[in-house]
Coordinates of C-alpha atoms and ligand atoms in Angstrom, one line a residue:
M203 CA 27.8 23.6 26.1
N204 CA 26.4 26.8 27.4
I205 CA 22.9 27.8 26.2
P206 CA 21.1 30.9 27.2
C207 CA 18.2 30.6 29.6
G208 CA 14.8 30.3 28.0
Q209 CA 16.2 28.9 24.7
S210 CA 15.7 25.2 25.4
F211 CA 18.1 23.2 23.3
F212 CA 16.0 20.1 23.9
N213 CA 12.3 19.6 24.4
Y214 CA 12.1 18.7 28.0
G215 CA 8.3 18.5 28.2
S216 CA 8.0 20.0 31.7
G217 CA 10.0 23.1 30.5
W218 CA 11.9 23.4 33.8
L219 CA 14.7 25.2 32.0
N220 CA 12.4 28.2 31.8
G221 CA 11.5 27.9 35.5
S222 CA 12.9 29.1 38.8
L223 CA 16.3 27.4 38.2
C224 CA 16.9 29.9 35.4
A225 CA 16.2 32.8 37.7
I226 CA 19.3 31.7 39.7
E227 CA 21.5 30.6 36.9
P228 CA 21.6 32.7 33.7
T229 CA 23.3 29.8 31.8
I230 CA 23.3 26.1 32.3
N231 CA 25.8 23.4 31.3
I232 CA 24.4 20.6 29.2
T233 CA 26.4 17.8 27.6
P234 CA 25.2 17.5 24.0
L235 CA 22.8 14.6 23.5
I236 CA 24.5 11.8 21.5
I237 CA 21.9 9.8 19.7
M238 CA 22.9 6.2 20.5
R239 CA 21.9 3.4 18.2
S240 CA 22.2 -0.3 18.5
K241 CA 24.2 -2.4 16.1
I242 CA 24.7 -6.1 15.6
A243 CA 28.4 -6.4 16.5
G244 CA 28.7 -10.1 15.9
I245 CA 26.5 -12.9 14.7
G246 CA 26.8 -16.7 14.8
H247 CA 24.8 -19.8 14.0
Y248 CA 24.8 -23.5 14.5
V249 CA 22.8 -26.4 12.9
P250 CA 23.2 -30.0 14.1
E251 CA 25.2 -32.4 11.9
R252 CA 22.4 -34.8 11.1
V253 CA 20.6 -34.1 7.8
V254 CA 17.1 -35.5 7.3
T255 CA 15.8 -35.6 3.8
N256 CA 12.2 -35.6 2.7
D257 CA 12.6 -39.2 1.5
E258 CA 13.7 -40.2 5.0
L259 CA 10.5 -38.7 6.4
S260 CA 8.4 -40.6 3.9
R261 CA 9.6 -43.8 5.7
F262 CA 7.7 -42.8 8.8
M263 CA 4.6 -41.1 7.3
D264 CA 2.6 -40.8 4.2
T265 CA 4.4 -38.0 2.4
S266 CA 6.8 -37.5 -0.5
D267 CA 9.7 -35.4 -1.5
E268 CA 7.6 -34.1 -4.4
W269 CA 4.8 -32.9 -2.1
I270 CA 7.1 -31.2 0.4
Q271 CA 9.2 -29.5 -2.2
E272 CA 6.2 -28.3 -4.2
R273 CA 4.3 -26.9 -1.3
T274 CA 7.1 -25.6 0.9
G275 CA 10.4 -25.6 -1.0
I276 CA 12.0 -27.7 1.7
K277 CA 14.5 -30.3 0.6
E278 CA 16.0 -31.3 3.9
R279 CA 16.4 -30.2 7.5
H280 CA 18.8 -30.9 10.4
Y281 CA 17.9 -32.7 13.6
G282 CA 19.9 -32.6 16.9
K283 CA 21.4 -35.6 18.6
K284 CA 19.0 -37.0 21.1
H285 CA 20.2 -36.8 24.8
E286 CA 23.3 -34.9 23.6
E287 CA 22.1 -31.7 22.1
T288 CA 19.3 -29.3 23.3
T289 CA 17.9 -25.9 22.4
T290 CA 20.3 -24.4 25.0
S291 CA 23.4 -26.4 23.9
M292 CA 23.0 -25.3 20.3
A293 CA 22.4 -21.7 21.4
A294 CA 25.7 -21.8 23.3
I295 CA 27.6 -22.7 20.2
A296 CA 26.0 -20.0 18.2
A297 CA 26.5 -17.5 21.1
R298 CA 30.3 -18.2 21.4
I299 CA 30.7 -17.6 17.6
A300 CA 28.8 -14.3 17.9
C301 CA 30.9 -13.2 20.9
E302 CA 34.1 -14.0 19.1
R303 CA 33.0 -12.0 16.0
A304 CA 32.0 -9.1 18.2
G305 CA 35.4 -9.2 19.9
I306 CA 34.1 -9.9 23.3
Q307 CA 34.2 -12.8 25.8
P308 CA 31.0 -14.4 27.2
E309 CA 31.9 -12.8 30.5
D310 CA 31.3 -9.4 28.9
I311 CA 27.6 -10.2 28.3
D312 CA 25.4 -7.8 30.3
F313 CA 22.0 -9.4 29.5
I314 CA 20.6 -12.4 27.7
I315 CA 17.4 -12.5 25.7
F316 CA 16.5 -16.0 24.5
A317 CA 13.7 -16.7 22.1
T318 CA 12.4 -20.3 21.6
L319 CA 9.2 -22.3 21.4
S320 CA 11.0 -25.6 22.2
P321 CA 12.7 -24.9 25.6
D322 CA 14.7 -27.6 27.4
Y323 CA 12.4 -27.2 30.4
Y324 CA 8.9 -25.9 30.8
F325 CA 10.6 -23.8 33.5
P326 CA 13.1 -22.3 34.1
G327 CA 13.6 -20.8 30.7
C328 CA 16.6 -21.3 28.4
G329 CA 18.0 -17.9 29.3
V330 CA 19.4 -19.0 32.6
L331 CA 20.4 -22.4 31.2
L332 CA 22.4 -20.7 28.5
Q333 CA 24.0 -18.4 31.1
R334 CA 25.2 -21.6 32.9
E335 CA 26.3 -23.3 29.7
L336 CA 28.4 -20.2 28.9
G337 CA 30.0 -20.4 32.3
I338 CA 29.0 -16.8 33.3
T339 CA 26.6 -17.4 36.2
H340 CA 29.0 -15.5 38.5
K341 CA 28.2 -12.3 36.7
E342 CA 24.5 -12.7 37.7
A343 CA 23.5 -10.8 34.5
G344 CA 19.7 -10.8 33.8
A345 CA 18.2 -13.4 31.4
L346 CA 14.9 -13.0 29.7
D347 CA 12.9 -15.6 27.8
I348 CA 10.8 -14.7 24.8
R349 CA 7.7 -16.7 23.8
N350 CA 6.9 -15.3 20.4
Q351 CA 7.5 -18.3 18.2
C352 CA 8.6 -17.4 14.6
S353 CA 8.8 -13.7 15.4
G354 CA 10.7 -14.3 18.7
F355 CA 14.0 -13.1 17.4
L356 CA 12.4 -9.8 16.1
Y357 CA 10.9 -9.2 19.5
A358 CA 14.1 -10.1 21.3
L359 CA 16.1 -7.7 19.0
S360 CA 13.7 -4.9 19.5
I361 CA 13.9 -5.3 23.3
A362 CA 17.7 -5.3 23.1
D363 CA 17.5 -2.2 21.0
Q364 CA 15.6 -0.3 23.6
F365 CA 17.9 -1.4 26.4
I366 CA 21.0 -0.3 24.4
K367 CA 19.4 3.0 23.5
T368 CA 18.6 3.9 27.1
G369 CA 22.2 3.1 28.0
M370 CA 21.2 0.3 30.4
Y371 CA 23.5 -2.4 28.8
K372 CA 26.5 -2.5 26.5
N373 CA 26.6 -6.1 25.3
I374 CA 23.3 -8.0 25.0
L375 CA 23.2 -11.5 23.7
V376 CA 20.1 -12.2 21.6
V377 CA 19.4 -15.8 20.7
G378 CA 16.9 -17.8 18.7
S379 CA 17.2 -21.5 19.1
E380 CA 14.9 -24.5 18.4
M381 CA 15.0 -28.2 18.9
H382 CA 11.7 -29.1 17.1
S383 CA 12.6 -32.7 16.3
M384 CA 12.1 -33.8 20.0
G385 CA 8.5 -32.8 20.0
L386 CA 6.9 -33.6 16.6
D387 CA 4.5 -36.3 15.6
F388 CA 6.3 -38.6 13.2
T389 CA 3.1 -40.4 12.1
T390 CA 0.9 -39.5 9.1
R391 CA -1.4 -37.6 11.6
G392 CA 1.3 -35.0 12.1
R393 CA 2.7 -34.7 8.5
N394 CA 1.4 -31.2 7.7
V395 CA 3.4 -29.8 10.6
T396 CA 6.3 -32.2 11.0
V397 CA 7.7 -32.0 7.5
I398 CA 8.1 -28.2 7.9
F399 CA 10.2 -27.9 11.0
G400 CA 14.0 -28.3 11.6
D401 CA 16.5 -27.7 14.4
G402 CA 19.1 -24.9 14.7
A403 CA 20.3 -21.8 16.5
G404 CA 21.3 -18.3 15.8
A405 CA 22.8 -15.6 18.1
A406 CA 23.8 -11.9 17.9
I407 CA 25.6 -9.5 20.2
I408 CA 24.0 -6.1 20.3
Q409 CA 26.1 -3.2 21.2
P410 CA 25.8 0.6 21.2
T411 CA 27.2 2.7 18.3
D412 CA 27.5 6.4 17.9
N413 CA 28.1 6.1 14.2
P414 CA 25.2 7.9 12.6
N415 CA 25.5 5.8 9.5
Q416 CA 25.1 2.5 11.2
G417 CA 22.7 0.5 13.4
I418 CA 19.1 -0.4 13.9
L419 CA 17.0 2.3 12.3
T420 CA 13.6 0.9 13.6
T421 CA 11.8 -2.1 14.8
K422 CA 8.1 -2.8 14.4
L423 CA 6.2 -5.3 16.5
H424 CA 2.6 -6.5 16.2
S425 CA 0.2 -9.2 17.4
D426 CA -3.4 -10.4 17.2
G427 CA -4.6 -13.1 19.5
T428 CA -7.8 -13.7 17.7
Y429 CA -6.4 -16.7 15.9
A430 CA -4.2 -18.0 18.7
E431 CA -5.0 -21.6 18.2
K432 CA -4.6 -21.7 14.4
L433 CA -0.9 -22.4 14.9
S434 CA -0.4 -23.7 18.4
F435 CA 1.1 -26.2 20.8
I436 CA -1.4 -26.2 23.7
N437 CA -0.6 -29.3 25.7
P438 CA 0.8 -29.4 28.3
G439 CA -0.9 -26.3 29.6
S440 CA -3.2 -24.9 32.3
H441 CA -6.0 -24.0 29.9
G442 CA -8.4 -26.8 31.0
G443 CA -10.5 -26.2 27.8
Y444 CA -11.2 -22.6 28.8
H445 CA -10.5 -21.0 25.4
S446 CA -13.2 -23.0 23.7
R447 CA -15.4 -19.9 24.4
H448 CA -13.4 -18.2 21.7
T449 CA -12.6 -21.1 19.4
G450 CA -16.1 -22.6 19.6
E451 CA -14.4 -26.0 19.7
E452 CA -15.2 -28.2 22.6
V453 CA -12.5 -30.8 22.8
D454 CA -12.2 -33.8 25.1
Y455 CA -8.8 -33.6 26.9
G456 CA -9.7 -36.4 29.3
Y457 CA -9.5 -34.1 32.3
P458 CA -10.3 -35.5 35.8
P459 CA -13.4 -34.3 37.7
K460 CA -13.5 -30.5 38.4
D461 CA -13.3 -30.9 42.1
T462 CA -10.0 -32.7 42.2
Y463 CA -6.5 -31.1 41.9
G464 CA -3.7 -31.8 39.5
E465 CA -3.6 -33.6 36.1
I466 CA -4.5 -30.5 34.1
F467 CA -1.2 -29.9 32.3
M468 CA -1.0 -33.3 30.9
T469 CA -3.4 -36.3 31.0
Q470 CA -3.0 -39.9 29.9
H471 CA -5.9 -39.2 27.5
M472 CA -3.9 -36.5 25.8
M473 CA -0.9 -38.8 25.4
D474 CA -3.0 -41.7 24.2
N475 CA -4.7 -39.5 21.6
G476 CA -1.6 -37.6 20.3
M477 CA -2.8 -34.3 21.7
Q478 CA 0.7 -33.3 22.8
Y479 CA 1.8 -32.1 19.4
P480 CA 1.7 -28.8 17.5
N481 CA -1.4 -28.0 15.4
M482 CA -1.6 -25.8 12.3
E483 CA -4.3 -24.7 9.9
G484 CA -1.7 -24.3 7.1
Q485 CA -3.8 -22.4 4.6
F486 CA -5.1 -19.9 7.1
V487 CA -1.6 -19.3 8.4
F488 CA -0.4 -18.9 4.8
K489 CA -3.0 -16.3 3.9
M490 CA -2.2 -14.2 7.0
A491 CA 1.5 -14.4 6.5
V492 CA 1.4 -13.2 2.9
Q493 CA -0.6 -10.2 4.1
K494 CA 1.3 -9.3 7.2
F495 CA 4.9 -9.7 5.9
P496 CA 4.7 -6.9 3.3
E497 CA 2.6 -4.8 5.6
V498 CA 5.1 -4.7 8.4
I499 CA 8.1 -4.3 6.1
M500 CA 6.4 -1.3 4.4
E501 CA 5.6 0.2 7.9
A502 CA 9.3 0.1 8.8
L503 CA 10.4 1.5 5.5
K504 CA 7.8 4.3 5.6
E505 CA 9.0 5.4 9.1
A506 CA 12.6 5.4 7.8
G507 CA 11.7 7.3 4.7
L508 CA 12.8 4.5 2.5
Q509 CA 11.5 2.3 -0.4
P510 CA 11.6 -1.5 -1.0
S511 CA 14.2 -0.7 -3.7
D512 CA 16.5 0.6 -1.0
I513 CA 16.7 -2.8 0.7
N514 CA 20.0 -4.5 0.0
M515 CA 19.0 -7.7 1.7
L516 CA 15.7 -8.9 3.0
I517 CA 15.9 -11.7 5.5
P518 CA 12.4 -13.1 5.9
H519 CA 11.6 -15.7 8.5
Q520 CA 11.9 -19.0 6.6
A521 CA 8.2 -20.1 7.0
N522 CA 7.7 -21.5 3.5
L523 CA 9.5 -20.7 0.3
R524 CA 6.2 -19.9 -1.4
I525 CA 5.5 -17.2 1.3
S526 CA 8.9 -15.6 0.8
Q527 CA 8.5 -15.6 -3.0
F528 CA 5.1 -14.0 -2.6
V529 CA 6.6 -11.3 -0.4
Q530 CA 9.4 -10.8 -2.8
K531 CA 7.0 -10.3 -5.7
T532 CA 4.7 -8.0 -3.7
L533 CA 7.6 -5.7 -2.9
R534 CA 9.1 -6.1 -6.4
L535 CA 12.5 -7.3 -5.1
S536 CA 15.1 -9.1 -7.2
D537 CA 16.5 -12.5 -6.2
D538 CA 19.7 -10.8 -5.0
Q539 CA 17.7 -8.8 -2.5
V540 CA 16.2 -11.8 -0.6
W541 CA 17.9 -14.5 1.3
N542 CA 16.2 -18.0 1.4
N543 CA 17.7 -21.1 3.0
I544 CA 14.5 -23.0 4.0
Q545 CA 15.5 -25.5 1.3
K546 CA 18.3 -26.7 3.6
Y547 CA 16.9 -26.2 7.1
G548 CA 13.1 -26.1 7.0
N549 CA 11.4 -23.7 9.3
T550 CA 13.5 -23.2 12.5
T551 CA 11.0 -20.7 13.9
A552 CA 12.9 -18.3 16.3
A553 CA 16.2 -19.4 14.9
S554 CA 15.4 -18.9 11.3
V555 CA 16.0 -15.1 11.0
P556 CA 19.4 -15.2 12.8
I557 CA 20.6 -18.3 11.0
A558 CA 19.6 -16.7 7.6
L559 CA 21.2 -13.4 8.5
C560 CA 24.4 -15.1 9.6
E561 CA 24.6 -17.1 6.5
A562 CA 24.0 -14.1 4.3
W563 CA 26.7 -12.2 6.2
E564 CA 29.2 -15.1 5.9
A565 CA 28.5 -15.3 2.2
G566 CA 29.5 -11.6 1.9
K567 CA 25.9 -10.6 0.9
V568 CA 25.6 -8.2 3.9
K569 CA 28.2 -5.5 3.8
E570 CA 29.0 -2.3 5.7
G571 CA 26.5 0.3 4.8
D572 CA 23.9 -2.1 3.4
L573 CA 20.2 -1.7 4.3
V574 CA 19.1 -5.0 5.9
C575 CA 15.5 -5.8 6.5
L576 CA 14.5 -8.6 8.9
A577 CA 10.8 -9.7 9.0
A578 CA 8.9 -12.5 10.6
F579 CA 5.3 -13.7 11.1
G580 CA 4.1 -16.7 13.2
S581 CA 2.0 -18.2 15.8
G582 CA 0.0 -15.9 18.0
F583 CA -0.3 -14.4 15.6
T584 CA 2.7 -12.2 16.2
W585 CA 4.8 -10.4 13.5
G586 CA 7.5 -7.8 13.2
S587 CA 10.3 -6.2 11.2
A588 CA 13.6 -4.5 11.7
L589 CA 15.6 -2.2 9.5
I590 CA 19.3 -2.2 10.0
R591 CA 22.0 -0.1 8.4
W592 CA 24.9 -2.6 8.6
Ligands
COA224 C1 1.4 -26.5 5.5 C2 1.3 -26.2 4.0 C3 2.6 -26.5 3.4 C4 0.2 -27.2 3.5 O1 0.1 -26.9 2.1 P1 -1.4 -26.8 1.5 O2 -1.2 -26.6 0.1 O3 -2.0 -25.6 2.3 O4 -2.1 -28.1 1.9 P2 -3.4 -28.4 2.8 O5 -3.1 -28.2 4.2 O6 -4.5 -27.7 2.2 O7 -3.5 -30.0 2.5 C5 -3.7 -30.5 1.2 C6 -3.7 -32.0 1.2 O8 -2.3 -32.4 1.5 C7 -2.3 -33.3 2.6 N1 -1.0 -33.2 3.3 C8 -0.7 -32.4 4.3 N2 0.5 -32.5 4.7 C9 1.1 -33.4 3.8 C10 2.3 -34.0 3.7 N3 3.4 -33.6 4.5 N4 2.5 -34.9 2.7 C11 1.5 -35.2 1.9 N5 0.3 -34.7 2.0 C12 0.1 -33.8 2.9 C13 -3.5 -32.9 3.4 O9 -3.9 -34.0 4.2 C14 -4.5 -32.6 2.4 O10 -5.1 -33.8 1.9 P3 -6.6 -33.9 1.5 O11 -6.8 -32.9 0.4 O12 -6.8 -35.3 1.1 O13 -7.3 -33.5 2.7 C15 0.9 -24.8 3.7 O14 -0.4 -24.6 4.1 C16 1.7 -23.8 4.5 O15 2.9 -23.7 4.3 N6 1.1 -22.9 5.3 C17 1.9 -22.0 6.1 C18 2.6 -22.7 7.1 C19 3.5 -21.9 7.8 O16 4.2 -21.0 7.2 N7 3.7 -22.1 9.1 C20 4.6 -21.4 9.9 C21 4.2 -20.0 10.0 S1 5.4 -19.2 10.7

């Protein structure tokens, strides 16, 4: 395209088109800028075979089907096979399905973004383990691990979106996978947390699209570390009690004397006292969630010039059915506009959004041209949303 000197077609900031170059060249050749968007080209999910009902849990701890269903909506969840399945192995199954649906081979993946709070190893992260599991190490593609708990998939998707839009990658594998069942407290002490969580994985292939009527319209990400410990899994860790200056809570972790090395990450005292499990102040988390979900959804809608009524399908992170119902009511959405599956899977944290999105798509509830809204809130606190024109 030839444009006359001085009439800058794009806003180049520095304005160099008007500078000395123009004095030499009266016109300049510029390829028109194509606004590239990211799209979800394929999606897959996997949940382990083993179904664990509320009644089964009540054999290990003082709880009941009635209590769990009334407070959370959960009827059952799935648990992986010990020593046979892991966060990575489940992710690989979901990833292969996503690749097939996107019409690509795992070898075509340029970059992996893996969100989980229940990694196979403390390090290295699951990204490289997944790369190996998919048999694509020879490509030496980058792998990034995301530690944003329930909003991990939203963060991963947003990062993928930026990499696609800049043209850096063409096929990004975004995964959320969790194997909670290996790290929960199955005594009455842990019942407030344990009954909520389940295992599973979801994956998506993110690709560029030049179709102006398709793709990720916007993503919004937020965090507030003020209440980091309200929903946390702090041991093993290097904290050494440091953060009590913020929480005001001095806890005896059984650390060795200060002038010795080692034994900070995990002490026998922690193991003996069940300090190696997740903690949650349920009511506090609930109150924050019902505030932040609608807020971040409205923020995305406002930027896109849309209304809640424009949403064809809201996929909220499956934290608690009561939270999703509260969000639905606040945004005045009908039952057809919201996908809930926590009844079957519990809260699968980073995996919950891609599993729910995949299920909704498989059920024919997410169709071409639909406006899909993803939203999540969780530990950190971290939260986010994404608006996608399918
Ligand atoms: C966890 C949650 C279901 C608990 O429900 P709640 O109504 O807030 O219940 P509370 O924590 O106030 O506990 C009420 C009572 O039930 C008991 N209780 C907790 N878990 C129980 C269980 N699984 N079975 C039976 N009783 C249980 C508590 O010990 C407490 O007993 P007490 O009154 O004798 O002390 C709820 O707070 C919640 O869902 N919060 C949000 C959690 C969440 O979304 N987390 C993920 C964020 S991404």
